[in-house]
Amino acid sequence: MNQNLPQELDRESLNQLSKEELVEIIIEQSKVIRELQKIIVELQQEIERLKVSRDLDSTNSSKPPSGDILKKSETKKSPPPEESNQPKKKPGGQPGHQGKTRKGFGRVDRYEILRPTDCLCCGHKAFAPVAVKVEKHTVAQLVERPIEVVEYQRHTCVCERCGNVQTSHWPEDVIPGQDLGMRLQAFLGWTNNYAHMPYEKQQEILCELGQIEIGLGTLVATNERIQKAIEPNVIELSSWIKQTQPNIHVDETPWSVKGVKEWLWVVANSEFCLFTTADTRSRAELEAILGTEYTGVISSDDFSVYNGYPVFAQQKCLAHLRRHFKKLIQLPGLHNQAIGETFVDLIDEAFKNYARWFQTLDCASYNDWVNEFKSKLHSLITQWIDLAGATAGQLLRSLRDKAHQWWYFLEHPEVPPDNNQAERSLRLAVTKRKVSGGSRSMERFQHTANLLTVVQTCRRQGRSVIDFFVQALIADSDNSLSRPSLLPQY
């Protein structure tokens, strides 16, 4: 750019130039000025874009809430003058909040009677057998060795009556050749796939709790054994979802496999959660998971893959839409702030009234509000759509043209207005990805998806993950036993 700058000229030099030379200089300078003005406009636009990008957080974008703390100031802010004299709320439950009182552990495994031994007055050691007062205090203790090492000695004996030589059976939770019992294996599966504990830390916790040393190879084999045992359950759940059409929530997140970006898909509702691995986030992957068409209701964000997919109905996530309008408020442009604030308030109203219906199930009041809300929504879109710029106009046209997808819950409140079921389900997987850094092969990636499916589904159904792993391991070792199932009981 420096070579296009006009040369420096003083008054004496200009006085010596002819008229034609002066005209040429002016023309050249005007060209440079136009180029510089164009660059200035582009830089101003880039500055505004970077300002918006700098201010993005979990409230106005898809960034996770964990990243918000990085933008917080290290300097403690002083309260505004008008608020300095107002009493602050005390921490804890506020007036009117229904607290929860611990009701005990529900069982007592051991009783320990504490009686005085020496009289502090005379030193006598004998006390009356009946206590004057008994105080009870129940405490949950970590026993010295919660991991028990058992040696089973299987005997082969001769029947004294008929002379038959018979060998006793191994216990159900003991498999010859495996050094760990089924329940301990299931516990390690839980620590690996729910607590995200690396194998080295699993070794440490086994040493801390049980004073036993287990090799990394044993821990890896244990995780693979659990995956093999639960794989039929995941396949059964996957087939059931294609055949049964409940309201499902769908989302996807990237996953690194040997440095290549793959995708982890999730299909979930309040009763189950299915994770599936894929190479892309395309329509083909969605059809592989749910089939070429789905006769249920899908809740999702506004990603283009879901648009046009043949389903009975769709509910787009209003929380995502709200973040789009929050971002619009910060974008420079005519009416952007007014449009953003108007529709953020509108979406907040929708969430508030849906939450009230969810608590009271008062359909009459809800339907009255729905009729007023639809009229208000139509009026606001009509008022602003012709005044909106490019970004705001795109959002408003989406609300107008895909109203049956954004506002499906108005007529069918049994379907929530957000995609939280899928978003919350993915948090476990995202944490796993951040701790592990991804997978080393597609096979391991699929194993992780299967194990996360069991963990999240059991949690949704109020079942013990460890108990499910135990039942699956036992059934896998004995084909005569029935396998546990992940299918929800509707």
Short mmCIF file of C-alpha atoms in Angstrom, two decimals, residues 15-438:
data_model
loop_
_atom_site.label_atom_id
_atom_site.label_comp_id
_atom_site.label_asym_id
_atom_site.label_seq_id
_atom_site.Cartn_x
_atom_site.Cartn_y
_atom_site.Cartn_z
CA ASN A 15 4.57 26.38 -8.38
CA GLN A 16 7.15 25.17 -10.91
CA LEU A 17 4.84 22.50 -12.39
CA SER A 18 2.67 23.05 -15.43
CA LYS A 19 -1.13 22.89 -15.35
CA GLU A 20 -1.16 19.46 -17.02
CA GLU A 21 1.30 18.08 -14.42
CA LEU A 22 -0.79 19.44 -11.59
CA VAL A 23 -3.93 17.81 -13.03
CA GLU A 24 -2.11 14.45 -13.26
CA ILE A 25 -1.02 14.69 -9.64
CA ILE A 26 -4.57 15.49 -8.49
CA ILE A 27 -5.97 12.56 -10.49
CA GLU A 28 -3.40 10.16 -9.04
CA GLN A 29 -4.06 11.42 -5.53
CA SER A 30 -7.84 10.98 -5.93
CA LYS A 31 -7.29 7.34 -7.00
CA VAL A 32 -5.15 6.70 -3.94
CA ILE A 33 -7.71 8.41 -1.69
CA ARG A 34 -10.52 6.21 -3.06
CA GLU A 35 -8.44 3.07 -2.45
CA LEU A 36 -7.62 4.21 1.07
CA GLN A 37 -11.28 5.00 1.79
CA LYS A 38 -12.24 1.52 0.61
CA ILE A 39 -9.63 -0.03 2.88
CA ILE A 40 -10.83 2.09 5.81
CA VAL A 41 -14.43 0.90 5.31
CA GLU A 42 -13.31 -2.73 5.16
CA LEU A 43 -11.21 -2.33 8.30
CA GLN A 44 -14.09 -0.66 10.13
CA GLN A 45 -16.38 -3.55 9.21
CA GLU A 46 -13.74 -6.04 10.36
CA ILE A 47 -13.35 -4.18 13.66
CA GLU A 48 -17.11 -4.31 14.24
CA ARG A 49 -17.15 -8.03 13.41
CA LEU A 50 -14.30 -8.70 15.82
CA LYS A 51 -16.05 -6.69 18.54
CA VAL A 52 -19.14 -8.89 18.19
CA SER A 53 -17.00 -12.02 18.15
CA ARG A 54 -15.17 -10.85 21.27
CA ASP A 55 -18.43 -10.37 23.15
CA LEU A 56 -19.94 -13.76 22.24
CA ASP A 57 -20.66 -16.08 25.15
CA SER A 58 -23.10 -18.84 26.05
CA THR A 59 -26.05 -16.42 26.10
CA ASN A 60 -25.75 -15.23 22.49
CA SER A 61 -23.94 -18.08 20.73
CA SER A 62 -23.36 -21.81 20.87
CA LYS A 63 -20.26 -21.42 23.03
CA PRO A 64 -20.34 -23.51 26.23
CA PRO A 65 -20.92 -21.80 29.60
CA SER A 66 -17.52 -23.04 30.77
CA GLY A 67 -15.89 -20.50 28.47
CA ASP A 68 -17.68 -17.52 30.05
CA ILE A 69 -15.37 -17.49 33.07
CA LEU A 70 -12.37 -16.70 30.84
CA LYS A 71 -13.90 -13.29 30.08
CA LYS A 72 -14.60 -12.35 33.67
CA SER A 73 -12.49 -9.61 35.22
CA GLU A 74 -9.92 -10.42 37.92
CA THR A 75 -10.76 -7.13 39.63
CA LYS A 76 -13.65 -7.16 42.06
CA LYS A 77 -16.33 -4.73 40.95
CA SER A 78 -17.67 -2.23 43.44
CA PRO A 79 -21.48 -2.12 43.69
CA PRO A 80 -23.27 0.85 42.07
CA PRO A 81 -23.96 3.76 44.47
CA GLU A 82 -27.71 3.25 44.39
CA GLU A 83 -27.30 -0.41 45.38
CA SER A 84 -24.59 -0.02 48.02
CA ASN A 85 -27.08 0.73 50.83
CA GLN A 86 -29.53 -2.03 49.91
CA PRO A 87 -29.27 -5.24 51.95
CA LYS A 88 -27.93 -8.16 49.97
CA LYS A 89 -29.63 -11.53 49.86
CA LYS A 90 -28.16 -14.08 52.21
CA PRO A 91 -26.76 -17.22 50.61
CA GLY A 92 -28.91 -20.34 50.74
CA GLY A 93 -32.64 -20.87 50.48
CA GLN A 94 -34.75 -17.72 50.16
CA PRO A 95 -38.08 -17.09 51.95
CA GLY A 96 -40.76 -19.36 50.53
CA HIS A 97 -38.31 -21.95 49.25
CA GLN A 98 -39.22 -25.51 50.16
CA GLY A 99 -36.08 -27.00 51.61
CA LYS A 100 -35.07 -30.65 51.65
CA THR A 101 -34.15 -32.43 54.86
CA ARG A 102 -31.93 -35.48 54.86
CA LYS A 103 -33.97 -38.50 55.92
CA GLY A 104 -31.09 -40.80 56.73
CA PHE A 105 -29.45 -43.53 54.68
CA GLY A 106 -32.33 -46.00 54.72
CA ARG A 107 -30.28 -48.80 56.28
CA VAL A 108 -27.80 -49.60 59.05
CA ASP A 109 -25.14 -52.21 58.27
CA ARG A 110 -23.56 -52.41 61.73
CA TYR A 111 -24.39 -51.30 65.25
CA GLU A 112 -21.69 -50.24 67.67
CA ILE A 113 -22.61 -49.78 71.36
CA LEU A 114 -20.56 -47.13 73.14
CA ARG A 115 -20.61 -47.51 76.95
CA PRO A 116 -18.46 -45.69 79.49
CA THR A 117 -15.51 -47.74 80.79
CA ASP A 118 -14.10 -45.81 83.76
CA CYS A 119 -16.07 -43.65 86.15
CA LEU A 120 -14.62 -40.16 86.14
CA CYS A 121 -15.73 -39.64 89.72
CA CYS A 122 -14.46 -42.76 91.57
CA GLY A 123 -12.65 -44.75 88.89
CA HIS A 124 -15.03 -47.76 89.22
CA LYS A 125 -15.38 -49.86 86.03
CA ALA A 126 -18.85 -51.35 86.55
CA PHE A 127 -21.95 -49.48 85.34
CA ALA A 128 -25.64 -50.34 85.51
CA PRO A 129 -26.72 -52.55 82.56
CA VAL A 130 -29.64 -50.25 81.64
CA ALA A 131 -28.62 -46.89 80.16
CA VAL A 132 -30.12 -43.71 81.54
CA LYS A 133 -30.09 -42.13 78.04
CA VAL A 134 -29.25 -43.42 74.57
CA GLU A 135 -28.15 -41.02 71.81
CA LYS A 136 -28.05 -42.27 68.22
CA HIS A 137 -25.88 -40.95 65.44
CA THR A 138 -25.71 -42.73 62.08
CA VAL A 139 -22.55 -42.17 60.03
CA ALA A 140 -21.57 -43.49 56.60
CA GLN A 141 -17.99 -44.75 56.87
CA LEU A 142 -15.41 -45.76 54.30
CA VAL A 143 -14.27 -49.13 55.57
CA GLU A 144 -10.58 -49.93 55.69
CA ARG A 145 -10.67 -52.33 52.72
CA PRO A 146 -13.79 -51.80 50.59
CA ILE A 147 -12.28 -54.12 47.95
CA GLU A 148 -12.18 -57.69 49.22
CA VAL A 149 -9.71 -60.22 47.81
CA VAL A 150 -11.34 -63.66 47.90
CA GLU A 151 -9.76 -67.03 47.09
CA TYR A 152 -12.39 -69.51 45.94
CA GLN A 153 -11.47 -73.16 46.39
CA ARG A 154 -13.65 -75.29 44.17
CA HIS A 155 -13.90 -78.88 45.42
CA THR A 156 -14.55 -82.04 43.43
CA CYS A 157 -16.15 -84.69 45.65
CA VAL A 158 -17.55 -88.21 45.48
CA CYS A 159 -21.19 -88.82 46.32
CA GLU A 160 -21.34 -91.21 49.27
CA ARG A 161 -24.55 -92.76 47.96
CA CYS A 162 -23.95 -93.42 44.26
CA GLY A 163 -20.24 -92.74 43.88
CA ASN A 164 -20.73 -89.91 41.36
CA VAL A 165 -17.74 -87.56 41.12
CA GLN A 166 -19.03 -84.00 41.01
CA THR A 167 -17.42 -80.54 40.90
CA SER A 168 -19.09 -77.50 42.45
CA HIS A 169 -19.95 -74.46 40.36
CA TRP A 170 -18.05 -71.23 40.44
CA PRO A 171 -20.07 -68.29 41.85
CA GLU A 172 -22.16 -66.42 39.29
CA ASP A 173 -19.99 -63.31 39.41
CA VAL A 174 -16.68 -65.15 39.07
CA ILE A 175 -15.29 -66.12 35.64
CA PRO A 176 -12.23 -68.43 35.55
CA GLY A 177 -9.25 -66.61 34.11
CA GLN A 178 -10.48 -63.16 35.16
CA ASP A 179 -8.81 -61.62 38.19
CA LEU A 180 -11.60 -59.14 38.89
CA GLY A 181 -15.12 -59.96 40.01
CA MET A 182 -18.08 -58.78 37.94
CA ARG A 183 -19.03 -55.98 40.30
CA LEU A 184 -15.51 -54.60 40.48
CA GLN A 185 -15.30 -54.74 36.68
CA ALA A 186 -18.62 -52.88 36.46
CA PHE A 187 -17.33 -50.26 38.91
CA LEU A 188 -14.24 -49.73 36.74
CA GLY A 189 -16.50 -49.37 33.71
CA TRP A 190 -18.42 -46.68 35.59
CA THR A 191 -15.26 -44.80 36.57
CA ASN A 192 -13.98 -44.93 32.99
CA ASN A 193 -17.11 -43.91 31.10
CA TYR A 194 -18.98 -41.73 33.58
CA ALA A 195 -16.32 -40.38 35.95
CA HIS A 196 -13.90 -40.05 32.96
CA MET A 197 -11.08 -41.54 35.01
CA PRO A 198 -8.01 -42.54 32.95
CA TYR A 199 -6.55 -46.00 33.41
CA GLU A 200 -3.65 -44.63 35.46
CA LYS A 201 -6.04 -43.05 37.95
CA GLN A 202 -8.04 -46.27 38.07
CA GLN A 203 -4.83 -48.00 39.12
CA GLU A 204 -4.37 -45.42 41.85
CA ILE A 205 -7.91 -45.72 43.22
CA LEU A 206 -7.59 -49.53 43.34
CA CYS A 207 -4.37 -49.11 45.28
CA GLU A 208 -5.90 -46.51 47.62
CA LEU A 209 -9.13 -48.38 48.36
CA GLY A 210 -8.10 -52.00 48.11
CA GLN A 211 -4.32 -52.05 48.37
CA ILE A 212 -4.17 -54.08 45.14
CA GLU A 213 -2.12 -53.47 42.00
CA ILE A 214 -3.76 -54.02 38.61
CA GLY A 215 -1.96 -53.70 35.27
CA LEU A 216 -3.05 -51.35 32.51
CA GLY A 217 -3.69 -54.31 30.21
CA THR A 218 -6.23 -55.75 32.65
CA LEU A 219 -8.06 -52.43 32.85
CA VAL A 220 -8.16 -52.07 29.06
CA ALA A 221 -9.42 -55.65 28.69
CA THR A 222 -12.07 -54.98 31.33
CA ASN A 223 -13.44 -51.97 29.45
CA GLU A 224 -13.50 -53.94 26.18
CA ARG A 225 -15.23 -56.85 27.93
CA ILE A 226 -17.97 -54.53 29.22
CA GLN A 227 -18.40 -53.00 25.77
CA LYS A 228 -18.79 -56.44 24.20
CA ALA A 229 -21.37 -57.38 26.84
CA ILE A 230 -23.57 -54.30 26.31
CA GLU A 231 -23.29 -54.11 22.51
CA PRO A 232 -26.45 -56.23 21.88
CA ASN A 233 -28.40 -53.90 24.18
CA VAL A 234 -27.34 -50.85 22.16
CA ILE A 235 -28.25 -52.57 18.88
CA GLU A 236 -31.66 -53.44 20.32
CA LEU A 237 -32.25 -49.81 21.37
CA SER A 238 -31.16 -48.52 17.95
CA SER A 239 -33.62 -50.81 16.16
CA TRP A 240 -36.40 -49.90 18.57
CA ILE A 241 -36.00 -46.18 17.90
CA LYS A 242 -36.49 -46.73 14.17
CA GLN A 243 -39.65 -48.75 14.80
CA THR A 244 -41.13 -46.65 17.59
CA GLN A 245 -41.89 -42.96 17.09
CA PRO A 246 -41.77 -40.96 20.31
CA ASN A 247 -40.69 -37.34 20.56
CA ILE A 248 -36.91 -37.46 20.18
CA HIS A 249 -34.21 -34.82 20.51
CA VAL A 250 -31.31 -34.91 18.05
CA ASP A 251 -27.93 -33.18 18.07
CA GLU A 252 -24.31 -33.81 17.10
CA THR A 253 -20.81 -32.84 18.22
CA PRO A 254 -17.36 -33.25 16.62
CA TRP A 255 -14.97 -35.94 17.81
CA SER A 256 -11.28 -36.42 16.99
CA VAL A 257 -10.21 -39.87 15.76
CA LYS A 258 -6.46 -40.03 15.07
CA GLY A 259 -6.48 -36.32 14.31
CA VAL A 260 -9.43 -36.53 11.87
CA LYS A 261 -12.74 -34.85 12.74
CA GLU A 262 -15.58 -37.34 13.02
CA TRP A 263 -19.04 -36.79 14.49
CA LEU A 264 -20.92 -38.16 17.48
CA TRP A 265 -24.70 -38.05 17.06
CA VAL A 266 -27.19 -38.32 19.92
CA VAL A 267 -30.87 -39.25 19.84
CA ALA A 268 -32.56 -38.86 23.22
CA ASN A 269 -35.63 -38.12 25.26
CA SER A 270 -36.47 -38.41 28.95
CA GLU A 271 -36.40 -42.23 28.83
CA PHE A 272 -33.34 -43.12 26.75
CA CYS A 273 -30.22 -41.80 25.05
CA LEU A 274 -28.51 -43.32 21.99
CA PHE A 275 -25.07 -42.22 20.81
CA THR A 276 -23.98 -43.06 17.26
CA THR A 277 -20.67 -42.49 15.47
CA ALA A 278 -20.50 -41.03 11.97
CA ASP A 279 -18.02 -39.64 9.46
CA THR A 280 -20.10 -36.52 8.73
CA ARG A 281 -23.08 -34.53 9.97
CA SER A 282 -24.96 -34.93 6.71
CA ARG A 283 -28.51 -36.03 5.91
CA ALA A 284 -27.22 -39.52 5.06
CA GLU A 285 -26.07 -40.00 8.67
CA LEU A 286 -29.44 -38.86 10.01
CA GLU A 287 -31.21 -41.33 7.71
CA ALA A 288 -28.86 -44.11 8.81
CA ILE A 289 -29.83 -43.47 12.44
CA LEU A 290 -33.60 -42.91 12.06
CA GLY A 291 -34.39 -44.25 8.59
CA THR A 292 -35.28 -42.41 5.40
CA GLU A 293 -38.35 -40.99 7.12
CA TYR A 294 -39.57 -40.73 10.69
CA THR A 295 -43.18 -40.63 11.78
CA GLY A 296 -42.47 -39.12 15.18
CA VAL A 297 -41.69 -35.58 16.35
CA ILE A 298 -38.05 -34.44 16.14
CA SER A 299 -36.67 -31.65 18.31
CA SER A 300 -33.47 -30.07 16.99
CA ASP A 301 -31.65 -26.85 16.30
CA ASP A 302 -32.01 -25.06 12.96
CA PHE A 303 -29.14 -26.92 11.29
CA SER A 304 -29.87 -27.37 7.57
CA VAL A 305 -29.69 -31.20 7.75
CA TYR A 306 -32.96 -31.31 9.68
CA ASN A 307 -34.77 -28.96 7.29
CA GLY A 308 -36.76 -30.97 4.79
CA TYR A 309 -36.15 -34.32 6.48
CA PRO A 310 -39.48 -36.21 6.18
CA VAL A 311 -40.96 -36.45 9.68
CA PHE A 312 -44.41 -36.20 11.22
CA ALA A 313 -43.49 -32.88 12.84
CA GLN A 314 -40.50 -30.86 14.02
CA GLN A 315 -39.87 -28.54 16.94
CA LYS A 316 -36.95 -26.16 16.48
CA CYS A 317 -35.09 -25.13 19.63
CA LEU A 318 -36.20 -21.70 20.85
CA ALA A 319 -33.13 -21.44 23.08
CA HIS A 320 -30.94 -21.44 19.96
CA LEU A 321 -33.23 -18.85 18.34
CA ARG A 322 -33.00 -16.67 21.43
CA ARG A 323 -29.19 -16.70 21.21
CA HIS A 324 -29.41 -15.62 17.56
CA PHE A 325 -31.53 -12.60 18.53
CA LYS A 326 -29.21 -11.81 21.47
CA LYS A 327 -26.32 -11.72 19.02
CA LEU A 328 -28.39 -9.54 16.66
CA ILE A 329 -28.64 -6.89 19.39
CA GLN A 330 -24.86 -6.45 19.24
CA LEU A 331 -24.59 -6.37 15.44
CA PRO A 332 -24.38 -2.94 13.84
CA GLY A 333 -27.24 -2.17 11.53
CA LEU A 334 -30.53 -0.32 11.26
CA HIS A 335 -33.19 -1.63 13.71
CA ASN A 336 -31.04 -4.61 14.76
CA GLN A 337 -31.13 -3.71 18.44
CA ALA A 338 -34.87 -3.03 18.47
CA ILE A 339 -35.69 -6.24 16.58
CA GLY A 340 -33.39 -8.32 18.77
CA GLU A 341 -34.80 -6.97 22.04
CA THR A 342 -38.40 -7.38 20.82
CA PHE A 343 -38.05 -11.03 19.89
CA VAL A 344 -35.89 -11.95 22.89
CA ASP A 345 -38.75 -10.69 25.08
CA LEU A 346 -41.22 -12.65 22.94
CA ILE A 347 -39.27 -15.90 23.32
CA ASP A 348 -38.88 -15.30 27.07
CA GLU A 349 -42.64 -14.94 27.28
CA ALA A 350 -43.07 -18.26 25.48
CA PHE A 351 -40.68 -20.05 27.86
CA LYS A 352 -42.35 -18.49 30.90
CA ASN A 353 -45.86 -19.55 29.92
CA TYR A 354 -44.75 -23.03 28.88
CA ALA A 355 -43.06 -23.47 32.27
CA ARG A 356 -46.28 -22.36 33.99
CA TRP A 357 -48.28 -24.94 32.00
CA PHE A 358 -45.69 -27.63 32.80
CA GLN A 359 -46.16 -26.96 36.53
CA THR A 360 -49.94 -26.57 36.61
CA LEU A 361 -51.13 -28.47 33.48
CA ASP A 362 -53.85 -25.82 33.21
CA CYS A 363 -54.80 -26.24 29.54
CA ALA A 364 -57.54 -23.60 29.55
CA SER A 365 -55.25 -20.76 30.62
CA TYR A 366 -52.50 -22.04 28.34
CA ASN A 367 -54.77 -22.08 25.28
CA ASP A 368 -55.98 -18.53 26.03
CA TRP A 369 -52.38 -17.36 26.13
CA VAL A 370 -51.55 -19.28 22.92
CA ASN A 371 -54.28 -17.46 20.97
CA GLU A 372 -53.05 -14.06 22.15
CA PHE A 373 -49.42 -15.03 21.53
CA LYS A 374 -50.04 -16.10 17.92
CA SER A 375 -51.71 -12.80 17.14
CA LYS A 376 -48.87 -10.88 18.78
CA LEU A 377 -46.24 -12.92 16.94
CA HIS A 378 -47.86 -12.36 13.54
CA SER A 379 -48.17 -8.62 14.20
CA LEU A 380 -44.52 -8.21 15.22
CA ILE A 381 -43.17 -10.16 12.25
CA THR A 382 -45.31 -8.07 9.87
CA GLN A 383 -44.15 -4.86 11.56
CA TRP A 384 -40.41 -5.56 11.33
CA ILE A 385 -39.77 -7.85 8.37
CA ASP A 386 -39.68 -5.08 5.75
CA LEU A 387 -37.47 -2.88 7.94
CA ALA A 388 -34.92 -5.55 8.79
CA GLY A 389 -31.44 -5.85 7.36
CA ALA A 390 -29.88 -9.01 5.97
CA THR A 391 -29.25 -10.90 9.23
CA ALA A 392 -32.44 -9.82 10.99
CA GLY A 393 -34.46 -10.42 7.84
CA GLN A 394 -33.16 -13.97 7.60
CA LEU A 395 -34.28 -14.70 11.16
CA LEU A 396 -37.71 -13.15 10.66
CA ARG A 397 -38.29 -14.98 7.38
CA SER A 398 -37.39 -18.23 9.14
CA LEU A 399 -39.98 -17.46 11.83
CA ARG A 400 -42.57 -16.72 9.17
CA ASP A 401 -41.88 -19.53 6.70
CA LYS A 402 -41.17 -22.27 9.28
CA ALA A 403 -43.70 -21.23 11.90
CA HIS A 404 -45.03 -24.81 12.12
CA GLN A 405 -41.55 -25.92 13.24
CA TRP A 406 -40.66 -23.08 15.59
CA TRP A 407 -44.03 -23.02 17.37
CA TYR A 408 -45.20 -26.65 17.24
CA PHE A 409 -45.29 -26.76 21.05
CA LEU A 410 -48.03 -24.12 21.15
CA GLU A 411 -50.57 -26.66 19.93
CA HIS A 412 -48.79 -29.67 21.46
CA PRO A 413 -47.32 -28.64 24.84
CA GLU A 414 -46.28 -32.23 25.55
CA VAL A 415 -43.35 -31.44 23.23
CA PRO A 416 -40.92 -29.00 24.90
CA PRO A 417 -39.89 -25.82 23.03
CA ASP A 418 -36.16 -26.52 23.32
CA ASN A 419 -33.60 -29.21 22.53
CA ASN A 420 -32.28 -29.52 26.08
CA GLN A 421 -32.61 -33.31 26.20
CA ALA A 422 -30.00 -33.68 23.47
CA GLU A 423 -27.85 -30.77 24.69
CA ARG A 424 -27.63 -32.16 28.22
CA SER A 425 -26.96 -35.66 26.94
CA LEU A 426 -24.00 -34.42 24.92
CA ARG A 427 -22.35 -32.79 27.94
CA LEU A 428 -21.17 -36.15 29.22
CA ALA A 429 -19.68 -36.99 25.82
CA VAL A 430 -18.05 -33.57 25.44
CA THR A 431 -16.43 -33.91 28.87
CA LYS A 432 -15.20 -37.37 27.90
CA ARG A 433 -13.76 -35.94 24.67
CA LYS A 434 -11.96 -33.13 26.48
CA VAL A 435 -10.45 -35.49 29.05
CA SER A 436 -9.39 -38.18 26.58
CA GLY A 437 -8.60 -35.96 23.59
CA GLY A 438 -10.66 -38.21 21.30
#
